[in-house]
GROMACS .gro file of C-alpha atoms in nm:
model
  366
    1UNK     CA    1   3.564   1.883 -10.171
    2UNK     CA    2   3.782   1.574 -10.167
    3UNK     CA    3   3.512   1.307 -10.169
    4UNK     CA    4   3.603   0.940 -10.185
    5UNK     CA    5   3.601   0.857 -10.555
    6UNK     CA    6   3.393   0.544 -10.498
    7UNK     CA    7   3.090   0.731 -10.359
    8UNK     CA    8   3.025   0.911 -10.687
    9UNK     CA    9   2.708   0.770 -10.838
   10UNK     CA   10   2.609   0.589 -10.519
   11UNK     CA   11   2.258   0.631 -10.385
   12UNK     CA   12   2.129   0.617 -10.029
   13UNK     CA   13   1.941   0.307  -9.914
   14UNK     CA   14   1.578   0.327 -10.021
   15UNK     CA   15   1.345   0.187  -9.753
   16UNK     CA   16   0.976   0.122  -9.803
   17UNK     CA   17   0.764   0.437  -9.834
   18UNK     CA   18   0.648   0.588  -9.503
   19UNK     CA   19   0.282   0.533  -9.413
   20UNK     CA   20   0.204   0.904  -9.371
   21UNK     CA   21   0.351   0.988  -9.712
   22UNK     CA   22   0.133   0.726  -9.882
   23UNK     CA   23  -0.175   0.853  -9.697
   24UNK     CA   24  -0.111   1.207  -9.824
   25UNK     CA   25  -0.025   1.099 -10.179
   26UNK     CA   26  -0.335   0.888 -10.233
   27UNK     CA   27  -0.579   1.047  -9.990
   28UNK     CA   28  -0.606   0.736  -9.774
   29UNK     CA   29  -0.714   0.718  -9.412
   30UNK     CA   30  -0.562   0.375  -9.348
   31UNK     CA   31  -0.242   0.225  -9.485
   32UNK     CA   32  -0.075  -0.106  -9.399
   33UNK     CA   33   0.300  -0.131  -9.442
   34UNK     CA   34   0.414  -0.475  -9.558
   35UNK     CA   35   0.742  -0.358  -9.706
   36UNK     CA   36   1.013  -0.376  -9.441
   37UNK     CA   37   0.956  -0.712  -9.268
   38UNK     CA   38   0.859  -0.566  -8.931
   39UNK     CA   39   0.661  -0.772  -8.682
   40UNK     CA   40   0.290  -0.695  -8.740
   41UNK     CA   41   0.217  -0.793  -8.379
   42UNK     CA   42   0.450  -0.529  -8.239
   43UNK     CA   43   0.660  -0.613  -7.935
   44UNK     CA   44   0.628  -0.793  -7.604
   45UNK     CA   45   0.361  -0.666  -7.361
   46UNK     CA   46   0.644  -0.646  -7.108
   47UNK     CA   47   0.809  -0.379  -7.322
   48UNK     CA   48   0.482  -0.190  -7.359
   49UNK     CA   49   0.427  -0.188  -6.983
   50UNK     CA   50   0.781  -0.060  -6.925
   51UNK     CA   51   0.749   0.221  -7.180
   52UNK     CA   52   0.431   0.350  -7.019
   53UNK     CA   53   0.617   0.408  -6.692
   54UNK     CA   54   0.978   0.475  -6.798
   55UNK     CA   55   1.171   0.740  -6.607
   56UNK     CA   56   1.513   0.704  -6.769
   57UNK     CA   57   1.736   1.010  -6.760
   58UNK     CA   58   1.791   1.074  -7.130
   59UNK     CA   59   2.024   1.365  -7.058
   60UNK     CA   60   2.294   1.112  -6.972
   61UNK     CA   61   2.497   0.905  -7.215
   62UNK     CA   62   2.405   0.537  -7.223
   63UNK     CA   63   2.640   0.263  -7.107
   64UNK     CA   64   2.873   0.241  -7.405
   65UNK     CA   65   2.951  -0.121  -7.328
   66UNK     CA   66   2.581  -0.212  -7.283
   67UNK     CA   67   2.677  -0.422  -6.982
   68UNK     CA   68   2.329  -0.525  -6.865
   69UNK     CA   69   2.215  -0.612  -7.217
   70UNK     CA   70   2.545  -0.788  -7.280
   71UNK     CA   71   2.496  -1.002  -6.969
   72UNK     CA   72   2.139  -1.090  -7.071
   73UNK     CA   73   2.225  -1.182  -7.431
   74UNK     CA   74   2.535  -1.382  -7.333
   75UNK     CA   75   2.332  -1.579  -7.077
   76UNK     CA   76   2.051  -1.640  -7.328
   77UNK     CA   77   2.300  -1.771  -7.587
   78UNK     CA   78   2.529  -1.941  -7.335
   79UNK     CA   79   2.839  -1.760  -7.462
   80UNK     CA   80   3.097  -1.537  -7.293
   81UNK     CA   81   3.013  -1.169  -7.259
   82UNK     CA   82   3.334  -1.091  -7.447
   83UNK     CA   83   3.202  -1.286  -7.746
   84UNK     CA   84   2.924  -1.035  -7.814
   85UNK     CA   85   2.920  -0.698  -7.991
   86UNK     CA   86   2.622  -0.463  -8.022
   87UNK     CA   87   2.528  -0.235  -8.306
   88UNK     CA   88   2.272   0.030  -8.389
   89UNK     CA   89   2.085  -0.241  -8.577
   90UNK     CA   90   2.252  -0.511  -8.786
   91UNK     CA   91   2.327  -0.245  -9.048
   92UNK     CA   92   2.568  -0.084  -8.805
   93UNK     CA   93   2.749  -0.415  -8.755
   94UNK     CA   94   2.777  -0.461  -9.132
   95UNK     CA   95   2.935  -0.115  -9.154
   96UNK     CA   96   3.172  -0.196  -8.867
   97UNK     CA   97   3.285  -0.517  -9.036
   98UNK     CA   98   3.344  -0.348  -9.371
   99UNK     CA   99   3.528  -0.057  -9.210
  100UNK     CA  100   3.756  -0.297  -9.025
  101UNK     CA  101   3.828  -0.545  -9.304
  102UNK     CA  102   3.759  -0.394  -9.645
  103UNK     CA  103   3.974  -0.145  -9.838
  104UNK     CA  104   4.117  -0.099 -10.190
  105UNK     CA  105   4.305  -0.408 -10.303
  106UNK     CA  106   4.091  -0.666 -10.123
  107UNK     CA  107   3.763  -0.822 -10.232
  108UNK     CA  108   3.444  -0.946 -10.072
  109UNK     CA  109   3.216  -1.227 -10.190
  110UNK     CA  110   2.837  -1.233 -10.161
  111UNK     CA  111   2.528  -1.380 -10.325
  112UNK     CA  112   2.292  -1.187 -10.550
  113UNK     CA  113   2.016  -1.098 -10.494
  114UNK     CA  114   2.085  -1.053 -10.126
  115UNK     CA  115   2.089  -0.773  -9.869
  116UNK     CA  116   2.204  -0.457 -10.047
  117UNK     CA  117   2.408  -0.320  -9.757
  118UNK     CA  118   2.690  -0.573  -9.803
  119UNK     CA  119   2.770  -0.433 -10.144
  120UNK     CA  120   2.691  -0.074 -10.049
  121UNK     CA  121   2.934  -0.064  -9.757
  122UNK     CA  122   3.204  -0.251  -9.948
  123UNK     CA  123   3.187   0.006 -10.226
  124UNK     CA  124   3.228   0.291  -9.977
  125UNK     CA  125   3.550   0.128  -9.852
  126UNK     CA  126   3.678   0.084 -10.207
  127UNK     CA  127   3.688  -0.296 -10.201
  128UNK     CA  128   3.608  -0.514 -10.501
  129UNK     CA  129   3.267  -0.682 -10.474
  130UNK     CA  130   3.218  -1.028 -10.621
  131UNK     CA  131   2.847  -1.105 -10.652
  132UNK     CA  132   2.758  -1.465 -10.723
  133UNK     CA  133   2.412  -1.531 -10.874
  134UNK     CA  134   2.189  -1.758 -10.672
  135UNK     CA  135   2.118  -2.105 -10.798
  136UNK     CA  136   1.758  -2.220 -10.779
  137UNK     CA  137   1.688  -1.936 -10.540
  138UNK     CA  138   1.965  -2.031 -10.296
  139UNK     CA  139   2.324  -1.929 -10.226
  140UNK     CA  140   2.554  -2.105 -10.472
  141UNK     CA  141   2.819  -2.186 -10.213
  142UNK     CA  142   3.026  -2.384 -10.464
  143UNK     CA  143   3.057  -2.082 -10.693
  144UNK     CA  144   3.112  -1.851 -10.396
  145UNK     CA  145   3.399  -2.072 -10.280
  146UNK     CA  146   3.552  -2.059 -10.628
  147UNK     CA  147   3.536  -1.678 -10.618
  148UNK     CA  148   3.752  -1.664 -10.306
  149UNK     CA  149   4.121  -1.593 -10.367
  150UNK     CA  150   4.422  -1.464 -10.178
  151UNK     CA  151   4.278  -1.111 -10.170
  152UNK     CA  152   3.937  -1.208 -10.029
  153UNK     CA  153   3.872  -1.057  -9.687
  154UNK     CA  154   3.499  -1.111  -9.612
  155UNK     CA  155   3.230  -1.352  -9.733
  156UNK     CA  156   2.862  -1.281  -9.663
  157UNK     CA  157   2.603  -1.557  -9.618
  158UNK     CA  158   2.253  -1.420  -9.552
  159UNK     CA  159   2.072  -1.713  -9.397
  160UNK     CA  160   1.774  -1.698  -9.433
  161UNK     CA  161   1.834  -1.475  -9.731
  162UNK     CA  162   1.674  -1.140  -9.795
  163UNK     CA  163   1.488  -1.097 -10.035
  164UNK     CA  164   1.424  -1.464 -10.123
  165UNK     CA  165   1.364  -1.604  -9.774
  166UNK     CA  166   1.554  -1.920  -9.863
  167UNK     CA  167   1.806  -2.101  -9.644
  168UNK     CA  168   2.139  -2.273  -9.679
  169UNK     CA  169   2.122  -2.619  -9.523
  170UNK     CA  170   2.347  -2.705  -9.232
  171UNK     CA  171   2.529  -2.972  -9.435
  172UNK     CA  172   2.598  -2.726  -9.718
  173UNK     CA  173   2.711  -2.457  -9.478
  174UNK     CA  174   2.949  -2.677  -9.283
  175UNK     CA  175   3.103  -2.811  -9.603
  176UNK     CA  176   3.154  -2.451  -9.716
  177UNK     CA  177   3.306  -2.339  -9.387
  178UNK     CA  178   3.546  -2.634  -9.388
  179UNK     CA  179   3.688  -2.507  -9.719
  180UNK     CA  180   3.698  -2.130  -9.666
  181UNK     CA  181   4.053  -2.013  -9.583
  182UNK     CA  182   4.093  -1.938  -9.214
  183UNK     CA  183   4.201  -1.578  -9.279
  184UNK     CA  184   3.869  -1.496  -9.450
  185UNK     CA  185   3.588  -1.375  -9.223
  186UNK     CA  186   3.255  -1.545  -9.293
  187UNK     CA  187   2.954  -1.339  -9.185
  188UNK     CA  188   2.640  -1.542  -9.118
  189UNK     CA  189   2.364  -1.283  -9.125
  190UNK     CA  190   2.070  -1.437  -8.937
  191UNK     CA  191   1.829  -1.145  -8.901
  192UNK     CA  192   1.532  -1.381  -8.945
  193UNK     CA  193   1.669  -1.666  -8.734
  194UNK     CA  194   1.369  -1.678  -8.498
  195UNK     CA  195   1.126  -1.752  -8.783
  196UNK     CA  196   1.303  -2.059  -8.924
  197UNK     CA  197   1.118  -2.392  -8.916
  198UNK     CA  198   1.326  -2.611  -9.147
  199UNK     CA  199   1.513  -2.899  -8.985
  200UNK     CA  200   1.787  -2.837  -9.244
  201UNK     CA  201   1.878  -2.515  -9.065
  202UNK     CA  202   2.060  -2.588  -8.738
  203UNK     CA  203   2.154  -2.345  -8.465
  204UNK     CA  204   2.487  -2.204  -8.583
  205UNK     CA  205   2.620  -2.095  -8.242
  206UNK     CA  206   2.843  -2.406  -8.216
  207UNK     CA  207   3.021  -2.284  -8.531
  208UNK     CA  208   3.177  -2.005  -8.326
  209UNK     CA  209   3.396  -2.254  -8.138
  210UNK     CA  210   3.464  -2.467  -8.443
  211UNK     CA  211   3.545  -2.187  -8.689
  212UNK     CA  212   3.746  -1.889  -8.552
  213UNK     CA  213   3.671  -1.695  -8.874
  214UNK     CA  214   3.291  -1.692  -8.832
  215UNK     CA  215   3.070  -1.416  -8.694
  216UNK     CA  216   2.693  -1.449  -8.656
  217UNK     CA  217   2.471  -1.142  -8.683
  218UNK     CA  218   2.124  -1.130  -8.526
  219UNK     CA  219   1.880  -0.853  -8.444
  220UNK     CA  220   1.595  -0.731  -8.226
  221UNK     CA  221   1.434  -0.557  -8.525
  222UNK     CA  222   1.236  -0.846  -8.672
  223UNK     CA  223   1.073  -1.111  -8.451
  224UNK     CA  224   1.123  -0.903  -8.136
  225UNK     CA  225   0.940  -0.610  -8.295
  226UNK     CA  226   1.193  -0.346  -8.185
  227UNK     CA  227   1.288  -0.210  -8.528
  228UNK     CA  228   1.273   0.156  -8.423
  229UNK     CA  229   1.499   0.092  -8.122
  230UNK     CA  230   1.786  -0.024  -8.348
  231UNK     CA  231   1.958  -0.309  -8.164
  232UNK     CA  232   2.161  -0.571  -8.348
  233UNK     CA  233   2.428  -0.799  -8.213
  234UNK     CA  234   2.712  -1.018  -8.333
  235UNK     CA  235   2.862  -1.333  -8.181
  236UNK     CA  236   3.216  -1.452  -8.254
  237UNK     CA  237   3.535  -1.558  -8.084
  238UNK     CA  238   3.680  -1.304  -7.842
  239UNK     CA  239   3.969  -1.206  -8.069
  240UNK     CA  240   3.732  -1.115  -8.352
  241UNK     CA  241   3.499  -0.919  -8.125
  242UNK     CA  242   3.790  -0.725  -7.972
  243UNK     CA  243   3.911  -0.613  -8.315
  244UNK     CA  244   3.563  -0.508  -8.428
  245UNK     CA  245   3.482  -0.336  -8.099
  246UNK     CA  246   3.771  -0.097  -8.160
  247UNK     CA  247   3.589   0.023  -8.474
  248UNK     CA  248   3.246   0.054  -8.311
  249UNK     CA  249   3.123   0.406  -8.240
  250UNK     CA  250   3.086   0.492  -7.869
  251UNK     CA  251   2.735   0.492  -7.722
  252UNK     CA  252   2.584   0.325  -8.030
  253UNK     CA  253   2.284   0.188  -7.835
  254UNK     CA  254   2.059   0.422  -7.638
  255UNK     CA  255   1.957   0.386  -7.274
  256UNK     CA  256   1.603   0.304  -7.384
  257UNK     CA  257   1.701   0.053  -7.652
  258UNK     CA  258   1.919  -0.141  -7.409
  259UNK     CA  259   1.642  -0.163  -7.151
  260UNK     CA  260   1.367  -0.273  -7.390
  261UNK     CA  261   1.591  -0.532  -7.558
  262UNK     CA  262   1.651  -0.700  -7.221
  263UNK     CA  263   1.276  -0.717  -7.156
  264UNK     CA  264   1.200  -0.844  -7.507
  265UNK     CA  265   1.465  -1.115  -7.481
  266UNK     CA  266   1.310  -1.241  -7.158
  267UNK     CA  267   0.968  -1.291  -7.320
  268UNK     CA  268   1.028  -1.596  -7.540
  269UNK     CA  269   0.659  -1.689  -7.513
  270UNK     CA  270   0.579  -1.381  -7.721
  271UNK     CA  271   0.836  -1.486  -7.983
  272UNK     CA  272   0.683  -1.835  -8.010
  273UNK     CA  273   0.333  -1.688  -8.048
  274UNK     CA  274   0.452  -1.457  -8.326
  275UNK     CA  275   0.621  -1.747  -8.501
  276UNK     CA  276   0.303  -1.957  -8.494
  277UNK     CA  277   0.096  -1.670  -8.634
  278UNK     CA  278   0.359  -1.608  -8.901
  279UNK     CA  279   0.348  -1.974  -9.004
  280UNK     CA  280  -0.030  -1.951  -9.047
  281UNK     CA  281   0.006  -1.632  -9.250
  282UNK     CA  282   0.271  -1.791  -9.468
  283UNK     CA  283   0.020  -2.062  -9.563
  284UNK     CA  284  -0.225  -1.796  -9.682
  285UNK     CA  285   0.028  -1.669  -9.935
  286UNK     CA  286   0.139  -2.012 -10.046
  287UNK     CA  287  -0.222  -2.119 -10.105
  288UNK     CA  288  -0.278  -1.802 -10.310
  289UNK     CA  289   0.030  -1.872 -10.523
  290UNK     CA  290  -0.069  -2.233 -10.581
  291UNK     CA  291  -0.426  -2.137 -10.669
  292UNK     CA  292  -0.306  -1.892 -10.935
  293UNK     CA  293   0.000  -2.087 -11.052
  294UNK     CA  294   0.243  -1.819 -10.937
  295UNK     CA  295   0.602  -1.911 -10.862
  296UNK     CA  296   0.722  -1.837 -10.508
  297UNK     CA  297   1.035  -1.888 -10.303
  298UNK     CA  298   1.003  -2.129 -10.008
  299UNK     CA  299   1.047  -1.878  -9.729
  300UNK     CA  300   1.178  -1.935  -9.377
  301UNK     CA  301   1.116  -1.574  -9.276
  302UNK     CA  302   0.831  -1.332  -9.207
  303UNK     CA  303   0.813  -1.226  -9.572
  304UNK     CA  304   0.756  -1.397  -9.904
  305UNK     CA  305   0.886  -1.321 -10.254
  306UNK     CA  306   0.650  -1.436 -10.526
  307UNK     CA  307   0.572  -1.395 -10.893
  308UNK     CA  308   0.301  -1.161 -11.023
  309UNK     CA  309   0.344  -1.216 -11.399
  310UNK     CA  310   0.320  -0.840 -11.445
  311UNK     CA  311   0.540  -0.531 -11.410
  312UNK     CA  312   0.645  -0.531 -11.045
  313UNK     CA  313   0.648  -0.151 -11.027
  314UNK     CA  314   0.292  -0.131 -11.160
  315UNK     CA  315   0.169  -0.385 -10.905
  316UNK     CA  316   0.361  -0.201 -10.631
  317UNK     CA  317   0.192   0.130 -10.718
  318UNK     CA  318  -0.155  -0.017 -10.764
  319UNK     CA  319  -0.136  -0.187 -10.425
  320UNK     CA  320  -0.015   0.137 -10.270
  321UNK     CA  321  -0.319   0.316 -10.410
  322UNK     CA  322  -0.527   0.057 -10.228
  323UNK     CA  323  -0.351   0.112  -9.897
  324UNK     CA  324  -0.073  -0.151  -9.894
  325UNK     CA  325   0.297  -0.070  -9.909
  326UNK     CA  326   0.511  -0.357 -10.040
  327UNK     CA  327   0.842  -0.391 -10.224
  328UNK     CA  328   0.871  -0.417 -10.599
  329UNK     CA  329   1.097  -0.692 -10.724
  330UNK     CA  330   1.250  -0.442 -10.964
  331UNK     CA  331   1.414  -0.273 -10.665
  332UNK     CA  332   1.541  -0.606 -10.530
  333UNK     CA  333   1.691  -0.759 -10.843
  334UNK     CA  334   1.390  -0.987 -10.896
  335UNK     CA  335   1.173  -0.830 -11.169
  336UNK     CA  336   0.828  -0.980 -11.212
  337UNK     CA  337   0.810  -1.056 -10.839
  338UNK     CA  338   0.698  -0.869 -10.528
  339UNK     CA  339   0.818  -0.907 -10.170
  340UNK     CA  340   0.549  -0.888  -9.905
  341UNK     CA  341   0.583  -0.892  -9.528
  342UNK     CA  342   0.350  -1.154  -9.379
  343UNK     CA  343   0.095  -0.957  -9.179
  344UNK     CA  344  -0.192  -1.049  -8.953
  345UNK     CA  345  -0.457  -1.289  -9.084
  346UNK     CA  346  -0.690  -0.996  -9.154
  347UNK     CA  347  -0.419  -0.795  -9.331
  348UNK     CA  348  -0.319  -1.094  -9.543
  349UNK     CA  349  -0.679  -1.167  -9.646
  350UNK     CA  350  -0.743  -0.809  -9.750
  351UNK     CA  351  -0.409  -0.778  -9.929
  352UNK     CA  352  -0.456  -1.096 -10.131
  353UNK     CA  353  -0.811  -1.001 -10.225
  354UNK     CA  354  -0.693  -0.664 -10.354
  355UNK     CA  355  -0.393  -0.821 -10.528
  356UNK     CA  356  -0.628  -1.056 -10.711
  357UNK     CA  357  -0.819  -0.748 -10.826
  358UNK     CA  358  -0.500  -0.576 -10.946
  359UNK     CA  359  -0.368  -0.881 -11.132
  360UNK     CA  360  -0.706  -0.927 -11.299
  361UNK     CA  361  -0.689  -0.564 -11.417
  362UNK     CA  362  -0.337  -0.632 -11.547
  363UNK     CA  363  -0.461  -0.926 -11.752
  364UNK     CA  364  -0.279  -1.187 -11.546
  365UNK     CA  365  -0.600  -1.360 -11.439
  366UNK     CA  366  -0.877  -1.419 -11.689
   0.00000   0.00000   0.00000
């Protein structure tokens, strides 16, 4: 078969292990997944009530333009409906952007370590990827700017960044955007936007009017707790959205996903409650790291990346044996670290107690 040459040697995205698989492998009756940064508190009670009494006709195609959801999101953000595009999760939007703008002969600039799908999709399209190492755990925007040339088509800024949880300050970001050539699309991936506390991170929506070459990506998969419904959205100027919309697959959001996203968006009280609980959980991990002198990245998300002073894969497997699925830093480009989704207070307490046991066995703690 005449496969694209660039897909040889590529591997599919590897998500965290499924709960049922871990139960079978280790003979466990209960497993907690803290690997994929889902909301441990689920989704809005309004969504739950709707799902218990839903009578949607799933034999029909959904509204391919997602008009009702579009109206709700545009009103929530105070933007025009024509400034919004929807995807089957943010991953779909990343694929749409790369399909529209990347091809052999152009390049794309991104930080490393960062979300793997930027590089993955760029490779599929045959574009050159320029990965700029982070500096002190943050995007090195100065070096990223230097990497941009006449053949650069897309720049990715994951803010807050996955897997480090760190942010680019508003001052740094605006200085960067002022210098990026206008023909280069800058993607601000803000999947964890709702969890940010830092005053250095401003709402970036005003950038859309100021910078015609900016698109912001957000999602219902994280704070809204709708990961399995797969709804992501992008905001940009109308001309950018129109070009990308031509690449979007028809009917890429289901009838059900559109309905629940509208309900979830309307329940901002639930989002605030989740954020408060996440902040408390974050403190549990930071206190653990300080107590044991373990390095950690200052996170503005619902996960934390921290040092274990041991083989990340060993810690990953030992915690899995004990009923917790996490991510090994070896898989994220951060060996010697693990990335853990911040769970409920009870989950965090149990996890940290078991982690202390594992690290003691590994000789990290005396």
